Amino acid sequence: MGDERRHSWAPGTFRIRSPLRGGIVPALVALAGLALLDTRDDLVIVGFFALVPLATALGGHVRVTVVVVAMTVVVVGASGLWNHNYGTVDFWVRYGLTGLGAVFACFVAALVGRNNRAAARIALLNSVAAAGDERPTLAATLRRITDLVVPELADICIIDSIVGGRMERIAVRAAEPRRREVEPGLLARRPSVSPGVALGDGVAEPVVNRFVVDDDVGALARSASDLEFLRSLGIRSFMVVALQSRGRRIGAMTLVRAWSGRRFDDDDVAFGRALADRFALTLDNAGLFSDLESVELRMDAVMAVLDEPVTITGRGGRLVFANEAAVRLAGREQLGDLLGPAGAAPGFDCYDESGGIIARDVMPWQVPDVEPGSIIRLVEPVAGAESWLRVRSRTMPALDDAPMYTVTAFEDVSEMKLSEFAQSVFASTAELLDASTDPQLMPQRLVALLTPRLADACGVLMPDGGGMLRPVATADVDREREPLLRAIVEANPLDPEGIGMPEVLRSRSPLVLDTARPGDWPAAAAGIAGGLRGIGLGSVMVQPLRIGERLIGLIGFANRVERRAFTPLERRVALRISERVALAIDNARIASQRSEIAATLQGGLRPPALPELPGWSLAGLYSPAGAEIEAGGDFYDIVPVEDGWMAVVGDVTGHGARAASLTALARYTLGTAGALTGDPGRALAVLNRALLARADGALCSVAVLMLDQPRAGSIRVAVAGHPPPLVVRGAATSAIRPAGPVLGAFDDASWRIATLPLAPGDQVVVYTDGVVEARGAEGRFGEERLCRCVGGAGGPEETIRRISGELGRFVEGDFDDDAAVLAVMRSGRDNGDGRGPGARARAGSGVSA
């Protein structure tokens, strides 16, 4: 009858309690015992052999009974040999009685087997009915019922429900040993139930295939891989029965016999119908399928009023429900466009928060592996529209605890994320522009920052000497394409007056073009359009860099051809950036020009290279306060005068630019007056009057040395409010003190001129107060330390090295005040007057601190 194999299950095991084995072994023992008794001469057994098949028949196993009958007939036939009565009347009587008993045993086995199966199936139906008494969850009820059906009735049981007029697979149970292999594959398949069974009105007849062949399997398959999977099941027989309750269909139950070797018969089909009816009634009485069937109605009523998009998907990501907000998010007009063929239209490109691609051409609810609460960015690839969504989802488990439905809500956070993006770009750009003062380096840093945050490629063009717009900076995410981009723009400089360019350069908002439509480009830029298309760039956005009506340059952005056009937000960002960039580039250019002027002026104010003077050796030290200042308020100079040279060391009040301007006034006034008069007193008087004429109360201290020809062996010294020069004779030092008032203080001031004889090897060291007032860990540098430092120096070069080294060790960091030192020694060598054209070009031994 097809059900004479029983299966016993334990986790991870597979055992068979075979009725053949359980019934035959006792029968063999009984027949063997009877045969031994029959061999005795004093004992004749006639009808007892027929009792063995009859006892076996009480188990209800027809096939076992037939096997035992066959063994009994063989044993009875063989008994004629050991009883020596084969062919006699006694033998045939005995054989006939055994045959009648065998036939009767088969009849009893069939009758008892039918009764046993009927009782077992009644118990199964009762168990199915009891499964819904406590109103458990749908998943729990399906699990309990399918566990009863498998493996008693089938190797595989599949339950499909009707939801919203569609078949939805909700449960699959498979027998061991292939359960883990089979169930996931069948759960993932779309139901292939015949519409006549699952849908429609009236009573549906089961679909039964008792002997499945390969053509039948091929008719069920949806693809080559699906066909291979179905073939691997080894299906021998199946039936599909509608689940009907109270005159309505709520789903279908599919029963499959495969690896157990059984096939369905008429009794199985009849029982399958009864089981399906009881199954459906149990689920319906418990309200489970009613809940499932009405889920879409309840979703429409509750979720349709929500402003945020909400979707519900089944297994495999198939859309079951979407409210109106979700339909609008998908760019469709109605839900049917998503559920029907139109739902196969192109989807979105999906990115994570950091900009990495997650998936392409998908709908929001199809995005894989998104953690609940995370944010994704959707970009419509054609129009370029984009949105940022926070994804929240919950799942409804099925029979195998895998998600049967997934409810997903999408919170639109586009405004927040776009604002964050714009502010991030603005902040980074502002920080870069504020930190960059080099007009040549700033544009290159800018385009590197904006690529790829705003575009795949970026470039800045600025007017050259002839007014043509040429590239000063380019960048591209593709390193190999970047030199090609630069070459294209350099080969096609833009004439601001060229055809179409005035309109572009007067634009107050970014202009978006596409290299695929070169006719939209200004004729003057046609070469650039073709070149960019040739290297794979598509959408282009250009924005003039202007300050008022003045053109500073042009900034351009480009995306790859496969990417979207620039969005309105990106245009606003480009506009804001262009305003900052134009001002920053102009300010940097102005600052650079001023810096160049300042550097030129400072270079002119630094003490000149010391000339070679006949009979004299010179060395100097100059250190302005601060690491960035090249010229300050201290100075020294050597000026040729009649009959000799005038050496000047001075210190003006203040620091920085004001001090530098006073330095220039003092140096050139003293130099001119000294050269014209040859009189240090008159030179000081001229500078005094010039300082008094200023309104800012400028003061200047000066020490002047008039170097006569070395043969005279003396110098004249005038001091105006300056530290007294030092005379160094061997190890001895002394100060020269021809005191005089500081310049710029009194209009009636006068200065005494002292004459100082010098022997060969004697030095005069003139210094500013920045030397003795220098501060260190020990306090003030002071005159005493300076005298010890220069005493015994062998010449001006050694004197300056000593002072420089001692100051470097004493002072921590930069000098607080300007410092200058000039050392002059009579050498006794007369090499001419030294005032030829190349005298100032021949540097002495000046030392810089």
mmCIF file of N, CA, C and O in Angstrom, residues 140-199:
data_model
loop_
_atom_site.group_PDB
_atom_site.id
_atom_site.type_symbol
_atom_site.label_atom_id
_atom_site.label_comp_id
_atom_site.label_asym_id
_atom_site.label_seq_id
_atom_site.Cartn_x
_atom_site.Cartn_y
_atom_site.Cartn_z
ATOM 1 N N ALA A 140 5.015 29.062 14.820
ATOM 2 C CA ALA A 140 4.974 27.890 15.702
ATOM 3 C C ALA A 140 3.960 26.868 15.198
ATOM 4 O O ALA A 140 4.207 25.657 15.222
ATOM 5 N N THR A 141 2.792 27.326 14.748
ATOM 6 C CA THR A 141 1.772 26.412 14.241
ATOM 7 C C THR A 141 2.252 25.683 12.993
ATOM 8 O O THR A 141 2.078 24.469 12.847
ATOM 9 N N LEU A 142 2.852 26.411 12.072
ATOM 10 C CA LEU A 142 3.362 25.783 10.859
ATOM 11 C C LEU A 142 4.435 24.757 11.195
ATOM 12 O O LEU A 142 4.493 23.670 10.591
ATOM 13 N N ARG A 143 5.276 25.059 12.147
ATOM 14 C CA ARG A 143 6.318 24.113 12.508
ATOM 15 C C ARG A 143 5.741 22.819 13.088
ATOM 16 O O ARG A 143 6.174 21.723 12.748
ATOM 17 N N ARG A 144 4.762 22.950 13.961
ATOM 18 C CA ARG A 144 4.176 21.769 14.592
ATOM 19 C C ARG A 144 3.466 20.883 13.565
ATOM 20 O O ARG A 144 3.598 19.653 13.575
ATOM 21 N N ILE A 145 2.727 21.519 12.655
ATOM 22 C CA ILE A 145 1.961 20.735 11.676
ATOM 23 C C ILE A 145 2.876 20.054 10.668
ATOM 24 O O ILE A 145 2.719 18.873 10.347
ATOM 25 N N THR A 146 3.840 20.783 10.157
ATOM 26 C CA THR A 146 4.735 20.179 9.161
ATOM 27 C C THR A 146 5.597 19.087 9.778
ATOM 28 O O THR A 146 5.987 18.131 9.098
ATOM 29 N N ASP A 147 5.916 19.221 11.076
ATOM 30 C CA ASP A 147 6.654 18.142 11.737
ATOM 31 C C ASP A 147 5.818 16.868 11.819
ATOM 32 O O ASP A 147 6.367 15.759 11.830
ATOM 33 N N LEU A 148 4.469 16.983 11.882
ATOM 34 C CA LEU A 148 3.596 15.816 11.899
ATOM 35 C C LEU A 148 3.516 15.161 10.522
ATOM 36 O O LEU A 148 3.443 13.938 10.391
ATOM 37 N N VAL A 149 3.532 15.993 9.487
ATOM 38 C CA VAL A 149 3.376 15.479 8.119
ATOM 39 C C VAL A 149 4.653 14.813 7.641
ATOM 40 O O VAL A 149 4.617 13.786 6.937
ATOM 41 N N VAL A 150 5.811 15.391 8.002
ATOM 42 C CA VAL A 150 7.110 14.876 7.542
ATOM 43 C C VAL A 150 7.767 14.142 8.703
ATOM 44 O O VAL A 150 7.912 14.711 9.801
ATOM 45 N N PRO A 151 8.144 12.883 8.531
ATOM 46 C CA PRO A 151 8.184 12.092 7.299
ATOM 47 C C PRO A 151 7.036 11.096 7.173
ATOM 48 O O PRO A 151 7.084 10.206 6.306
ATOM 49 N N GLU A 152 5.997 11.175 8.045
ATOM 50 C CA GLU A 152 4.941 10.161 8.008
ATOM 51 C C GLU A 152 4.269 10.075 6.657
ATOM 52 O O GLU A 152 4.034 8.995 6.127
ATOM 53 N N LEU A 153 3.977 11.232 6.078
ATOM 54 C CA LEU A 153 3.231 11.219 4.826
ATOM 55 C C LEU A 153 4.100 11.581 3.625
ATOM 56 O O LEU A 153 3.817 11.142 2.509
ATOM 57 N N ALA A 154 5.140 12.385 3.818
ATOM 58 C CA ALA A 154 5.941 12.848 2.685
ATOM 59 C C ALA A 154 7.354 13.153 3.152
ATOM 60 O O ALA A 154 7.624 13.285 4.349
ATOM 61 N N ASP A 155 8.260 13.260 2.173
ATOM 62 C CA ASP A 155 9.638 13.663 2.467
ATOM 63 C C ASP A 155 9.767 15.184 2.526
ATOM 64 O O ASP A 155 10.670 15.707 3.181
ATOM 65 N N ILE A 156 8.906 15.894 1.810
ATOM 66 C CA ILE A 156 8.939 17.364 1.773
ATOM 67 C C ILE A 156 7.510 17.866 1.875
ATOM 68 O O ILE A 156 6.609 17.340 1.197
ATOM 69 N N CYS A 157 7.312 18.882 2.704
ATOM 70 C CA CYS A 157 6.010 19.545 2.811
ATOM 71 C C CYS A 157 6.219 21.044 2.609
ATOM 72 O O CYS A 157 7.059 21.656 3.271
ATOM 73 N N ILE A 158 5.455 21.625 1.676
ATOM 74 C CA ILE A 158 5.576 23.047 1.347
ATOM 75 C C ILE A 158 4.217 23.705 1.560
ATOM 76 O O ILE A 158 3.196 23.198 1.074
ATOM 77 N N ILE A 159 4.203 24.843 2.265
ATOM 78 C CA ILE A 159 2.976 25.596 2.494
ATOM 79 C C ILE A 159 3.110 26.952 1.829
ATOM 80 O O ILE A 159 4.059 27.705 2.094
ATOM 81 N N ASP A 160 2.159 27.259 0.936
ATOM 82 C CA ASP A 160 2.080 28.573 0.288
ATOM 83 C C ASP A 160 0.769 29.224 0.694
ATOM 84 O O ASP A 160 -0.280 28.557 0.736
ATOM 85 N N SER A 161 0.819 30.525 0.981
ATOM 86 C CA SER A 161 -0.395 31.255 1.370
ATOM 87 C C SER A 161 -0.775 32.251 0.291
ATOM 88 O O SER A 161 0.047 32.635 -0.547
ATOM 89 N N ILE A 162 -2.048 32.651 0.322
ATOM 90 C CA ILE A 162 -2.554 33.658 -0.616
ATOM 91 C C ILE A 162 -2.607 34.984 0.128
ATOM 92 O O ILE A 162 -3.330 35.130 1.114
ATOM 93 N N VAL A 163 -1.796 35.955 -0.332
ATOM 94 C CA VAL A 163 -1.739 37.284 0.289
ATOM 95 C C VAL A 163 -1.918 38.316 -0.811
ATOM 96 O O VAL A 163 -1.103 38.410 -1.729
ATOM 97 N N GLY A 164 -3.020 39.045 -0.713
ATOM 98 C CA GLY A 164 -3.250 40.086 -1.711
ATOM 99 C C GLY A 164 -3.377 39.562 -3.117
ATOM 100 O O GLY A 164 -2.956 40.215 -4.073
ATOM 101 N N GLY A 165 -3.952 38.354 -3.265
ATOM 102 C CA GLY A 165 -4.112 37.785 -4.598
ATOM 103 C C GLY A 165 -2.858 37.161 -5.156
ATOM 104 O O GLY A 165 -2.840 36.751 -6.313
ATOM 105 N N ARG A 166 -1.808 37.078 -4.357
ATOM 106 C CA ARG A 166 -0.546 36.482 -4.812
ATOM 107 C C ARG A 166 -0.177 35.324 -3.901
ATOM 108 O O ARG A 166 -0.544 35.293 -2.735
ATOM 109 N N MET A 167 0.559 34.355 -4.460
ATOM 110 C CA MET A 167 1.042 33.234 -3.674
ATOM 111 C C MET A 167 2.333 33.633 -2.971
ATOM 112 O O MET A 167 3.254 34.175 -3.594
ATOM 113 N N GLU A 168 2.405 33.364 -1.667
ATOM 114 C CA GLU A 168 3.580 33.697 -0.861
ATOM 115 C C GLU A 168 4.019 32.445 -0.113
ATOM 116 O O GLU A 168 3.237 31.849 0.624
ATOM 117 N N ARG A 169 5.255 32.023 -0.284
ATOM 118 C CA ARG A 169 5.761 30.829 0.385
ATOM 119 C C ARG A 169 6.074 31.167 1.840
ATOM 120 O O ARG A 169 6.830 32.097 2.139
ATOM 121 N N ILE A 170 5.486 30.376 2.767
ATOM 122 C CA ILE A 170 5.662 30.700 4.172
ATOM 123 C C ILE A 170 6.297 29.580 4.972
ATOM 124 O O ILE A 170 6.727 29.813 6.106
ATOM 125 N N ALA A 171 6.360 28.358 4.430
ATOM 126 C CA ALA A 171 6.949 27.271 5.211
ATOM 127 C C ALA A 171 7.416 26.154 4.296
ATOM 128 O O ALA A 171 6.779 25.855 3.276
ATOM 129 N N VAL A 172 8.536 25.547 4.680
ATOM 130 C CA VAL A 172 9.061 24.358 4.009
ATOM 131 C C VAL A 172 9.634 23.449 5.085
ATOM 132 O O VAL A 172 10.366 23.905 5.974
ATOM 133 N N ARG A 173 9.262 22.164 5.032
ATOM 134 C CA ARG A 173 9.861 21.185 5.939
ATOM 135 C C ARG A 173 10.303 19.998 5.105
ATOM 136 O O ARG A 173 9.543 19.498 4.268
ATOM 137 N N ALA A 174 11.551 19.532 5.331
ATOM 138 C CA ALA A 174 12.109 18.393 4.605
ATOM 139 C C ALA A 174 12.610 17.365 5.607
ATOM 140 O O ALA A 174 13.017 17.706 6.727
ATOM 141 N N ALA A 175 12.568 16.102 5.199
ATOM 142 C CA ALA A 175 13.022 15.014 6.058
ATOM 143 C C ALA A 175 14.546 14.918 6.017
ATOM 144 O O ALA A 175 15.197 15.353 5.064
ATOM 145 N N GLU A 176 15.085 14.350 7.075
ATOM 146 C CA GLU A 176 16.510 14.057 7.083
ATOM 147 C C GLU A 176 16.797 12.958 6.077
ATOM 148 O O GLU A 176 15.893 12.192 5.730
ATOM 149 N N PRO A 177 17.959 12.814 5.507
ATOM 150 C CA PRO A 177 19.168 13.527 5.903
ATOM 151 C C PRO A 177 19.438 14.778 5.093
ATOM 152 O O PRO A 177 20.519 15.346 5.179
ATOM 153 N N ARG A 178 18.479 15.248 4.287
ATOM 154 C CA ARG A 178 18.746 16.344 3.361
ATOM 155 C C ARG A 178 18.041 17.637 3.763
ATOM 156 O O ARG A 178 17.885 18.533 2.944
ATOM 157 N N ARG A 179 17.625 17.712 5.007
ATOM 158 C CA ARG A 179 16.846 18.870 5.440
ATOM 159 C C ARG A 179 17.621 20.179 5.252
ATOM 160 O O ARG A 179 17.107 21.124 4.650
ATOM 161 N N ARG A 180 18.834 20.267 5.781
ATOM 162 C CA ARG A 180 19.597 21.517 5.700
ATOM 163 C C ARG A 180 19.937 21.892 4.265
ATOM 164 O O ARG A 180 20.120 23.067 3.943
ATOM 165 N N GLU A 181 20.036 20.916 3.408
ATOM 166 C CA GLU A 181 20.362 21.177 2.011
ATOM 167 C C GLU A 181 19.155 21.658 1.220
ATOM 168 O O GLU A 181 19.264 22.558 0.377
ATOM 169 N N VAL A 182 17.986 21.080 1.512
ATOM 170 C CA VAL A 182 16.812 21.300 0.666
ATOM 171 C C VAL A 182 16.003 22.518 1.081
ATOM 172 O O VAL A 182 15.550 23.304 0.237
ATOM 173 N N GLU A 183 15.804 22.710 2.383
ATOM 174 C CA GLU A 183 14.871 23.742 2.838
ATOM 175 C C GLU A 183 15.237 25.152 2.366
ATOM 176 O O GLU A 183 14.364 25.882 1.881
ATOM 177 N N PRO A 184 16.503 25.623 2.478
ATOM 178 C CA PRO A 184 16.793 26.987 2.005
ATOM 179 C C PRO A 184 16.497 27.189 0.537
ATOM 180 O O PRO A 184 15.987 28.236 0.131
ATOM 181 N N GLY A 185 16.813 26.183 -0.292
ATOM 182 C CA GLY A 185 16.561 26.330 -1.719
ATOM 183 C C GLY A 185 15.084 26.419 -2.048
ATOM 184 O O GLY A 185 14.666 27.215 -2.897
ATOM 185 N N LEU A 186 14.257 25.604 -1.378
ATOM 186 C CA LEU A 186 12.818 25.646 -1.648
ATOM 187 C C LEU A 186 12.179 26.919 -1.090
ATOM 188 O O LEU A 186 11.236 27.463 -1.675
ATOM 189 N N LEU A 187 12.680 27.407 0.033
ATOM 190 C CA LEU A 187 12.154 28.661 0.584
ATOM 191 C C LEU A 187 12.418 29.831 -0.349
ATOM 192 O O LEU A 187 11.613 30.766 -0.444
ATOM 193 N N ALA A 188 13.541 29.810 -1.040
ATOM 194 C CA ALA A 188 13.901 30.917 -1.921
ATOM 195 C C ALA A 188 13.148 30.879 -3.252
ATOM 196 O O ALA A 188 13.102 31.892 -3.954
ATOM 197 N N ARG A 189 12.567 29.736 -3.611
ATOM 198 C CA ARG A 189 11.854 29.636 -4.889
ATOM 199 C C ARG A 189 10.503 30.337 -4.813
ATOM 200 O O ARG A 189 9.811 30.281 -3.798
ATOM 201 N N ARG A 190 10.156 30.962 -5.916
ATOM 202 C CA ARG A 190 8.796 31.490 -6.023
ATOM 203 C C ARG A 190 7.828 30.326 -6.188
ATOM 204 O O ARG A 190 8.136 29.345 -6.870
ATOM 205 N N PRO A 191 6.657 30.398 -5.580
ATOM 206 C CA PRO A 191 5.698 29.284 -5.694
ATOM 207 C C PRO A 191 5.363 28.988 -7.148
ATOM 208 O O PRO A 191 5.165 29.884 -7.961
ATOM 209 N N SER A 192 5.320 27.685 -7.461
ATOM 210 C CA SER A 192 4.966 27.257 -8.819
ATOM 211 C C SER A 192 3.662 26.452 -8.802
ATOM 212 O O SER A 192 3.463 25.548 -9.607
ATOM 213 N N VAL A 193 2.802 26.802 -7.866
ATOM 214 C CA VAL A 193 1.522 26.111 -7.728
ATOM 215 C C VAL A 193 0.607 26.493 -8.879
ATOM 216 O O VAL A 193 0.532 27.659 -9.278
ATOM 217 N N SER A 194 -0.101 25.526 -9.409
ATOM 218 C CA SER A 194 -1.043 25.779 -10.489
ATOM 219 C C SER A 194 -2.127 26.741 -10.029
ATOM 220 O O SER A 194 -2.694 26.583 -8.936
ATOM 221 N N PRO A 195 -2.430 27.796 -10.799
ATOM 222 C CA PRO A 195 -3.479 28.745 -10.406
ATOM 223 C C PRO A 195 -4.820 28.073 -10.158
ATOM 224 O O PRO A 195 -5.614 28.528 -9.338
ATOM 225 N N GLY A 196 -5.089 26.977 -10.871
ATOM 226 C CA GLY A 196 -6.357 26.302 -10.673
ATOM 227 C C GLY A 196 -6.494 25.679 -9.298
ATOM 228 O O GLY A 196 -7.601 25.430 -8.828
ATOM 229 N N VAL A 197 -5.382 25.398 -8.650
ATOM 230 C CA VAL A 197 -5.422 24.814 -7.310
ATOM 231 C C VAL A 197 -5.473 25.900 -6.251
ATOM 232 O O VAL A 197 -6.293 25.865 -5.329
ATOM 233 N N ALA A 198 -4.602 26.891 -6.385
ATOM 234 C CA ALA A 198 -4.465 27.876 -5.321
ATOM 235 C C ALA A 198 -5.487 28.995 -5.415
ATOM 236 O O ALA A 198 -5.952 29.500 -4.393
ATOM 237 N N LEU A 199 -5.831 29.399 -6.616
ATOM 238 C CA LEU A 199 -6.705 30.545 -6.799
ATOM 239 C C LEU A 199 -8.022 30.114 -7.419
ATOM 240 O O LEU A 199 -8.161 29.015 -7.952
#
